[in-house]
Amino acid sequence: MKTTKASAEWQGAVRDGKGTIKLPSGNYESSYSYASRFEQGKGTNPEEMLGASHAACYSMALTADLNRAGFQPKSVKTEATVYLDVVGGVPGISKIELRTEADVPGLDEAAFQEQAEAAKKNCPISRALAAVNIELTAKLTNS
């Protein structure tokens, strides 16, 4: 089984403290704060990282599904919008919107939509987030 690690450190109180997110590969390190998470401050936040992970996972899952069906996409581009809401005084992720565009020669719209929905249900990040409402808008661009 493959395992992956990431780390975060928080220093200080929630509102005026600061944190650092690191990937052990050395490819990414960023700061985060209360302001970057709940306001418009500089730095990243866990929801942004989750959105990036979901978009990457979904793009790969859709590509793999299309490959298994005999298609070779030229590109699959996905954007994830993560909604962080406070309900009853507790923050939580209420919804993730996935918007994907794919250039897949030889694939018709109906088959593409079927593949896109299947990838949404089967990508590992989507499965891990099963408690979250995940909405998909999929566009076949075929150049």
Short mmCIF file of N, CA and C in Angstrom, two decimals:
data_model
loop_
_atom_site.label_atom_id
_atom_site.label_comp_id
_atom_site.label_asym_id
_atom_site.label_seq_id
_atom_site.Cartn_x
_atom_site.Cartn_y
_atom_site.Cartn_z
N MET A 1 0.83 -1.16 0.00
CA MET A 1 0.00 0.00 0.00
C MET A 1 0.89 1.24 0.00
N LYS A 2 0.59 2.18 -0.86
CA LYS A 2 1.32 3.44 -0.91
C LYS A 2 0.81 4.35 0.18
N THR A 3 1.70 5.02 0.85
CA THR A 3 1.32 6.02 1.85
C THR A 3 1.91 7.36 1.45
N THR A 4 1.23 8.41 1.82
CA THR A 4 1.67 9.76 1.51
C THR A 4 1.55 10.59 2.78
N LYS A 5 2.52 11.46 3.00
CA LYS A 5 2.50 12.30 4.19
C LYS A 5 2.54 13.77 3.80
N ALA A 6 2.03 14.57 4.68
CA ALA A 6 2.15 16.02 4.62
C ALA A 6 2.17 16.48 6.07
N SER A 7 2.63 17.68 6.32
CA SER A 7 2.66 18.15 7.70
C SER A 7 2.22 19.60 7.79
N ALA A 8 1.77 19.95 8.96
CA ALA A 8 1.38 21.33 9.25
C ALA A 8 1.75 21.63 10.69
N GLU A 9 2.14 22.86 10.94
CA GLU A 9 2.42 23.32 12.29
C GLU A 9 1.71 24.64 12.50
N TRP A 10 1.05 24.77 13.64
CA TRP A 10 0.36 26.00 14.02
C TRP A 10 1.04 26.57 15.25
N GLN A 11 1.24 27.88 15.27
CA GLN A 11 1.84 28.55 16.42
C GLN A 11 0.96 29.71 16.84
N GLY A 12 0.66 29.78 18.13
CA GLY A 12 -0.12 30.89 18.65
C GLY A 12 -1.60 30.60 18.71
N ALA A 13 -2.35 31.62 19.07
CA ALA A 13 -3.81 31.53 19.18
C ALA A 13 -4.41 31.46 17.77
N VAL A 14 -5.67 31.05 17.70
CA VAL A 14 -6.31 30.87 16.40
C VAL A 14 -6.35 32.16 15.59
N ARG A 15 -6.83 33.24 16.16
CA ARG A 15 -7.04 34.47 15.38
C ARG A 15 -5.74 35.19 15.01
N ASP A 16 -4.74 35.15 15.86
CA ASP A 16 -3.52 35.90 15.55
C ASP A 16 -2.30 35.01 15.36
N GLY A 17 -2.50 33.71 15.36
CA GLY A 17 -1.40 32.79 15.15
C GLY A 17 -1.08 32.62 13.68
N LYS A 18 -0.20 31.68 13.42
CA LYS A 18 0.19 31.41 12.03
C LYS A 18 0.58 29.95 11.91
N GLY A 19 0.51 29.46 10.68
CA GLY A 19 0.86 28.07 10.44
C GLY A 19 1.65 27.91 9.17
N THR A 20 2.24 26.72 9.04
CA THR A 20 3.00 26.36 7.85
C THR A 20 2.57 24.96 7.42
N ILE A 21 2.34 24.81 6.12
CA ILE A 21 2.01 23.52 5.52
C ILE A 21 3.21 23.10 4.68
N LYS A 22 3.64 21.84 4.82
CA LYS A 22 4.80 21.35 4.07
C LYS A 22 4.50 19.99 3.47
N LEU A 23 5.02 19.80 2.27
CA LEU A 23 5.01 18.48 1.66
C LEU A 23 6.43 17.93 1.74
N PRO A 24 6.58 16.69 2.15
CA PRO A 24 7.93 16.15 2.35
C PRO A 24 8.74 16.03 1.06
N SER A 25 8.08 16.07 -0.08
CA SER A 25 8.81 16.01 -1.35
C SER A 25 9.67 17.25 -1.55
N GLY A 26 9.37 18.30 -0.77
CA GLY A 26 10.09 19.55 -0.92
C GLY A 26 9.53 20.43 -2.03
N ASN A 27 8.47 19.96 -2.68
CA ASN A 27 7.89 20.71 -3.79
C ASN A 27 6.93 21.81 -3.35
N TYR A 28 6.53 21.81 -2.07
CA TYR A 28 5.56 22.80 -1.64
C TYR A 28 5.71 23.11 -0.17
N GLU A 29 5.68 24.40 0.14
CA GLU A 29 5.61 24.88 1.52
C GLU A 29 4.90 26.23 1.46
N SER A 30 3.94 26.42 2.36
CA SER A 30 3.20 27.67 2.37
C SER A 30 2.74 28.00 3.78
N SER A 31 2.48 29.27 3.98
CA SER A 31 1.93 29.70 5.26
C SER A 31 0.40 29.70 5.17
N TYR A 32 -0.21 29.62 6.34
CA TYR A 32 -1.66 29.79 6.42
C TYR A 32 -1.99 30.47 7.73
N SER A 33 -3.18 31.05 7.80
CA SER A 33 -3.57 31.82 8.97
C SER A 33 -5.10 31.86 9.06
N TYR A 34 -5.57 32.42 10.15
CA TYR A 34 -7.02 32.62 10.28
C TYR A 34 -7.52 33.47 9.12
N ALA A 35 -6.76 34.54 8.80
CA ALA A 35 -7.17 35.44 7.72
C ALA A 35 -7.17 34.75 6.36
N SER A 36 -6.21 33.88 6.11
CA SER A 36 -6.19 33.19 4.80
C SER A 36 -7.28 32.13 4.71
N ARG A 37 -7.77 31.70 5.83
CA ARG A 37 -8.81 30.67 5.83
C ARG A 37 -10.22 31.25 5.84
N PHE A 38 -10.44 32.24 6.68
CA PHE A 38 -11.80 32.74 6.87
C PHE A 38 -12.03 34.15 6.33
N GLU A 39 -10.97 34.81 5.89
CA GLU A 39 -11.09 36.16 5.37
C GLU A 39 -10.38 36.21 4.02
N GLN A 40 -9.69 37.29 3.72
CA GLN A 40 -9.00 37.42 2.43
C GLN A 40 -7.49 37.60 2.62
N GLY A 41 -6.93 37.01 3.66
CA GLY A 41 -5.50 37.15 3.95
C GLY A 41 -4.63 36.35 3.00
N LYS A 42 -3.34 36.68 3.03
CA LYS A 42 -2.36 35.98 2.20
C LYS A 42 -2.07 34.60 2.76
N GLY A 43 -1.70 33.71 1.87
CA GLY A 43 -1.38 32.34 2.27
C GLY A 43 -2.43 31.39 1.75
N THR A 44 -2.24 30.12 2.04
CA THR A 44 -3.17 29.09 1.59
C THR A 44 -4.12 28.75 2.74
N ASN A 45 -4.87 27.70 2.58
CA ASN A 45 -5.74 27.20 3.65
C ASN A 45 -6.06 25.74 3.34
N PRO A 46 -6.53 25.00 4.33
CA PRO A 46 -6.80 23.58 4.10
C PRO A 46 -7.82 23.32 2.99
N GLU A 47 -8.81 24.19 2.84
CA GLU A 47 -9.83 23.98 1.81
C GLU A 47 -9.24 24.17 0.41
N GLU A 48 -8.33 25.12 0.26
CA GLU A 48 -7.67 25.31 -1.02
C GLU A 48 -6.83 24.09 -1.38
N MET A 49 -6.13 23.56 -0.39
CA MET A 49 -5.33 22.36 -0.60
C MET A 49 -6.22 21.17 -0.96
N LEU A 50 -7.35 21.05 -0.27
CA LEU A 50 -8.30 19.98 -0.56
C LEU A 50 -8.84 20.12 -1.98
N GLY A 51 -9.17 21.34 -2.38
CA GLY A 51 -9.66 21.58 -3.74
C GLY A 51 -8.63 21.20 -4.79
N ALA A 52 -7.38 21.56 -4.55
CA ALA A 52 -6.31 21.20 -5.49
C ALA A 52 -6.17 19.68 -5.57
N SER A 53 -6.23 19.02 -4.43
CA SER A 53 -6.12 17.57 -4.40
C SER A 53 -7.29 16.92 -5.15
N HIS A 54 -8.48 17.44 -4.93
CA HIS A 54 -9.66 16.86 -5.56
C HIS A 54 -9.60 17.07 -7.08
N ALA A 55 -9.22 18.27 -7.52
CA ALA A 55 -9.14 18.55 -8.95
C ALA A 55 -8.10 17.63 -9.62
N ALA A 56 -6.96 17.45 -8.97
CA ALA A 56 -5.91 16.59 -9.53
C ALA A 56 -6.36 15.14 -9.59
N CYS A 57 -6.96 14.67 -8.51
CA CYS A 57 -7.42 13.29 -8.44
C CYS A 57 -8.50 13.03 -9.49
N TYR A 58 -9.47 13.94 -9.59
CA TYR A 58 -10.55 13.78 -10.54
C TYR A 58 -10.02 13.75 -11.98
N SER A 59 -9.11 14.67 -12.31
CA SER A 59 -8.56 14.71 -13.67
C SER A 59 -7.89 13.39 -14.03
N MET A 60 -7.12 12.84 -13.08
CA MET A 60 -6.47 11.55 -13.34
C MET A 60 -7.47 10.41 -13.43
N ALA A 61 -8.48 10.42 -12.56
CA ALA A 61 -9.49 9.35 -12.57
C ALA A 61 -10.27 9.36 -13.88
N LEU A 62 -10.67 10.55 -14.34
CA LEU A 62 -11.40 10.63 -15.60
C LEU A 62 -10.52 10.15 -16.76
N THR A 63 -9.26 10.56 -16.76
CA THR A 63 -8.33 10.12 -17.81
C THR A 63 -8.18 8.60 -17.80
N ALA A 64 -8.03 8.02 -16.61
CA ALA A 64 -7.88 6.56 -16.50
C ALA A 64 -9.14 5.85 -17.00
N ASP A 65 -10.32 6.36 -16.63
CA ASP A 65 -11.57 5.74 -17.09
C ASP A 65 -11.69 5.83 -18.60
N LEU A 66 -11.34 6.98 -19.15
CA LEU A 66 -11.40 7.15 -20.60
C LEU A 66 -10.41 6.22 -21.30
N ASN A 67 -9.21 6.07 -20.73
CA ASN A 67 -8.22 5.15 -21.30
C ASN A 67 -8.76 3.72 -21.31
N ARG A 68 -9.37 3.29 -20.20
CA ARG A 68 -9.93 1.94 -20.13
C ARG A 68 -11.05 1.73 -21.16
N ALA A 69 -11.74 2.83 -21.50
CA ALA A 69 -12.81 2.75 -22.49
C ALA A 69 -12.28 2.88 -23.92
N GLY A 70 -10.95 3.01 -24.07
CA GLY A 70 -10.35 3.05 -25.39
C GLY A 70 -10.12 4.45 -25.96
N PHE A 71 -10.21 5.48 -25.13
CA PHE A 71 -10.02 6.85 -25.59
C PHE A 71 -8.73 7.43 -25.03
N GLN A 72 -8.12 8.34 -25.80
CA GLN A 72 -6.88 8.99 -25.38
C GLN A 72 -7.13 10.50 -25.32
N PRO A 73 -7.47 11.02 -24.14
CA PRO A 73 -7.71 12.46 -24.03
C PRO A 73 -6.45 13.26 -24.36
N LYS A 74 -6.65 14.37 -25.05
CA LYS A 74 -5.54 15.31 -25.25
C LYS A 74 -5.30 16.09 -23.97
N SER A 75 -6.40 16.40 -23.26
CA SER A 75 -6.28 17.11 -21.98
C SER A 75 -7.56 16.95 -21.17
N VAL A 76 -7.38 17.00 -19.87
CA VAL A 76 -8.50 17.05 -18.92
C VAL A 76 -8.11 18.11 -17.89
N LYS A 77 -8.88 19.17 -17.84
CA LYS A 77 -8.60 20.29 -16.92
C LYS A 77 -9.77 20.41 -15.95
N THR A 78 -9.47 20.41 -14.66
CA THR A 78 -10.51 20.46 -13.64
C THR A 78 -10.23 21.55 -12.63
N GLU A 79 -11.28 22.26 -12.25
CA GLU A 79 -11.22 23.27 -11.20
C GLU A 79 -12.19 22.84 -10.11
N ALA A 80 -11.76 22.95 -8.86
CA ALA A 80 -12.63 22.61 -7.72
C ALA A 80 -12.86 23.85 -6.88
N THR A 81 -14.12 24.12 -6.57
CA THR A 81 -14.47 25.21 -5.67
C THR A 81 -15.01 24.56 -4.40
N VAL A 82 -14.35 24.85 -3.29
CA VAL A 82 -14.71 24.27 -1.99
C VAL A 82 -15.44 25.32 -1.18
N TYR A 83 -16.61 24.97 -0.68
CA TYR A 83 -17.44 25.88 0.11
C TYR A 83 -17.27 25.57 1.59
N LEU A 84 -16.73 26.53 2.33
CA LEU A 84 -16.58 26.43 3.78
C LEU A 84 -17.64 27.32 4.41
N ASP A 85 -18.55 26.73 5.13
CA ASP A 85 -19.63 27.46 5.79
C ASP A 85 -19.56 27.24 7.29
N VAL A 86 -20.14 28.16 8.03
CA VAL A 86 -20.26 28.01 9.47
C VAL A 86 -21.74 27.80 9.77
N VAL A 87 -22.04 26.64 10.31
CA VAL A 87 -23.42 26.29 10.66
C VAL A 87 -23.45 25.93 12.14
N GLY A 88 -24.26 26.63 12.90
CA GLY A 88 -24.34 26.36 14.33
C GLY A 88 -23.02 26.65 15.05
N GLY A 89 -22.25 27.59 14.51
CA GLY A 89 -21.00 27.97 15.13
C GLY A 89 -19.82 27.07 14.81
N VAL A 90 -20.03 26.07 13.94
CA VAL A 90 -18.96 25.12 13.62
C VAL A 90 -18.68 25.18 12.11
N PRO A 91 -17.41 25.41 11.71
CA PRO A 91 -17.11 25.43 10.29
C PRO A 91 -17.13 24.03 9.69
N GLY A 92 -17.58 23.96 8.45
CA GLY A 92 -17.61 22.68 7.75
C GLY A 92 -17.67 22.88 6.25
N ILE A 93 -17.25 21.88 5.51
CA ILE A 93 -17.31 21.93 4.05
C ILE A 93 -18.70 21.47 3.63
N SER A 94 -19.44 22.38 3.01
CA SER A 94 -20.82 22.08 2.65
C SER A 94 -20.97 21.57 1.22
N LYS A 95 -20.02 21.95 0.35
CA LYS A 95 -20.17 21.57 -1.06
C LYS A 95 -18.83 21.74 -1.76
N ILE A 96 -18.62 20.90 -2.77
CA ILE A 96 -17.49 21.08 -3.68
C ILE A 96 -18.06 21.03 -5.10
N GLU A 97 -17.72 22.05 -5.87
CA GLU A 97 -18.11 22.08 -7.28
C GLU A 97 -16.89 21.73 -8.11
N LEU A 98 -17.02 20.69 -8.91
CA LEU A 98 -15.99 20.32 -9.87
C LEU A 98 -16.43 20.80 -11.24
N ARG A 99 -15.56 21.55 -11.92
CA ARG A 99 -15.82 21.96 -13.29
C ARG A 99 -14.66 21.43 -14.13
N THR A 100 -15.01 20.57 -15.08
CA THR A 100 -13.96 19.96 -15.90
C THR A 100 -14.23 20.19 -17.37
N GLU A 101 -13.15 20.34 -18.12
CA GLU A 101 -13.19 20.42 -19.57
C GLU A 101 -12.22 19.38 -20.10
N ALA A 102 -12.67 18.64 -21.09
CA ALA A 102 -11.82 17.59 -21.64
C ALA A 102 -11.86 17.62 -23.16
N ASP A 103 -10.71 17.43 -23.74
CA ASP A 103 -10.57 17.29 -25.18
C ASP A 103 -10.27 15.81 -25.44
N VAL A 104 -11.30 15.11 -25.93
CA VAL A 104 -11.19 13.66 -26.11
C VAL A 104 -11.64 13.31 -27.53
N PRO A 105 -10.70 13.16 -28.44
CA PRO A 105 -11.06 12.84 -29.83
C PRO A 105 -11.87 11.55 -29.92
N GLY A 106 -12.92 11.61 -30.74
CA GLY A 106 -13.72 10.42 -31.02
C GLY A 106 -14.79 10.10 -29.99
N LEU A 107 -14.93 10.89 -28.97
CA LEU A 107 -15.91 10.62 -27.91
C LEU A 107 -17.13 11.51 -28.09
N ASP A 108 -18.33 10.93 -28.01
CA ASP A 108 -19.54 11.74 -28.11
C ASP A 108 -19.96 12.26 -26.74
N GLU A 109 -20.84 13.23 -26.75
CA GLU A 109 -21.24 13.93 -25.52
C GLU A 109 -21.88 13.00 -24.49
N ALA A 110 -22.78 12.14 -24.91
CA ALA A 110 -23.46 11.25 -23.96
C ALA A 110 -22.47 10.31 -23.27
N ALA A 111 -21.57 9.73 -24.02
CA ALA A 111 -20.56 8.83 -23.44
C ALA A 111 -19.62 9.61 -22.53
N PHE A 112 -19.29 10.84 -22.92
CA PHE A 112 -18.42 11.66 -22.08
C PHE A 112 -19.08 11.96 -20.73
N GLN A 113 -20.34 12.34 -20.75
CA GLN A 113 -21.03 12.65 -19.49
C GLN A 113 -21.10 11.43 -18.59
N GLU A 114 -21.31 10.27 -19.17
CA GLU A 114 -21.34 9.03 -18.40
C GLU A 114 -19.98 8.76 -17.75
N GLN A 115 -18.91 8.93 -18.51
CA GLN A 115 -17.56 8.73 -17.98
C GLN A 115 -17.24 9.76 -16.90
N ALA A 116 -17.66 11.01 -17.13
CA ALA A 116 -17.39 12.08 -16.17
C ALA A 116 -18.08 11.80 -14.83
N GLU A 117 -19.32 11.36 -14.87
CA GLU A 117 -20.05 11.05 -13.64
C GLU A 117 -19.44 9.86 -12.91
N ALA A 118 -19.03 8.85 -13.66
CA ALA A 118 -18.41 7.67 -13.05
C ALA A 118 -17.11 8.07 -12.36
N ALA A 119 -16.32 8.92 -12.99
CA ALA A 119 -15.06 9.36 -12.37
C ALA A 119 -15.32 10.15 -11.10
N LYS A 120 -16.38 10.95 -11.09
CA LYS A 120 -16.73 11.72 -9.88
C LYS A 120 -17.02 10.77 -8.72
N LYS A 121 -17.73 9.70 -9.00
CA LYS A 121 -18.09 8.74 -7.95
C LYS A 121 -16.91 7.89 -7.50
N ASN A 122 -15.96 7.64 -8.42
CA ASN A 122 -14.91 6.66 -8.14
C ASN A 122 -13.55 7.22 -7.82
N CYS A 123 -13.31 8.51 -8.01
CA CYS A 123 -11.97 9.01 -7.70
C CYS A 123 -11.76 8.91 -6.18
N PRO A 124 -10.56 8.55 -5.74
CA PRO A 124 -10.31 8.33 -4.31
C PRO A 124 -10.66 9.53 -3.42
N ILE A 125 -10.41 10.73 -3.89
CA ILE A 125 -10.74 11.91 -3.05
C ILE A 125 -12.25 12.06 -2.95
N SER A 126 -12.98 11.87 -4.05
CA SER A 126 -14.45 11.92 -3.98
C SER A 126 -14.99 10.89 -3.00
N ARG A 127 -14.43 9.68 -3.05
CA ARG A 127 -14.89 8.64 -2.13
C ARG A 127 -14.58 9.01 -0.68
N ALA A 128 -13.43 9.62 -0.45
CA ALA A 128 -13.07 10.03 0.91
C ALA A 128 -13.98 11.14 1.41
N LEU A 129 -14.53 11.90 0.50
CA LEU A 129 -15.40 13.03 0.85
C LEU A 129 -16.88 12.70 0.64
N ALA A 130 -17.24 11.46 0.81
CA ALA A 130 -18.60 11.01 0.53
C ALA A 130 -19.67 11.78 1.29
N ALA A 131 -19.34 12.36 2.43
CA ALA A 131 -20.32 13.11 3.22
C ALA A 131 -20.58 14.50 2.66
N VAL A 132 -19.79 14.92 1.68
CA VAL A 132 -19.90 16.26 1.11
C VAL A 132 -20.67 16.20 -0.20
N ASN A 133 -21.53 17.19 -0.44
CA ASN A 133 -22.24 17.31 -1.71
C ASN A 133 -21.22 17.71 -2.78
N ILE A 134 -21.01 16.85 -3.76
CA ILE A 134 -20.07 17.12 -4.85
C ILE A 134 -20.88 17.28 -6.13
N GLU A 135 -20.80 18.48 -6.71
CA GLU A 135 -21.51 18.78 -7.96
C GLU A 135 -20.50 18.83 -9.10
N LEU A 136 -20.91 18.32 -10.26
CA LEU A 136 -20.02 18.26 -11.42
C LEU A 136 -20.65 18.96 -12.61
N THR A 137 -19.85 19.79 -13.26
CA THR A 137 -20.17 20.34 -14.57
C THR A 137 -19.05 19.88 -15.49
N ALA A 138 -19.41 19.08 -16.50
CA ALA A 138 -18.40 18.52 -17.39
C ALA A 138 -18.68 18.99 -18.82
N LYS A 139 -17.61 19.49 -19.45
CA LYS A 139 -17.73 20.01 -20.81
C LYS A 139 -16.73 19.29 -21.71
N LEU A 140 -17.24 18.77 -22.82
CA LEU A 140 -16.41 18.13 -23.83
C LEU A 140 -16.06 19.21 -24.85
N THR A 141 -14.76 19.48 -25.03
CA THR A 141 -14.34 20.59 -25.88
C THR A 141 -13.88 20.17 -27.26
N ASN A 142 -13.52 18.93 -27.46
CA ASN A 142 -12.98 18.39 -28.71
C ASN A 142 -12.58 19.44 -29.75
N SER A 143 -11.28 19.68 -29.81
CA SER A 143 -10.76 20.67 -30.75
C SER A 143 -10.65 20.10 -32.16
#
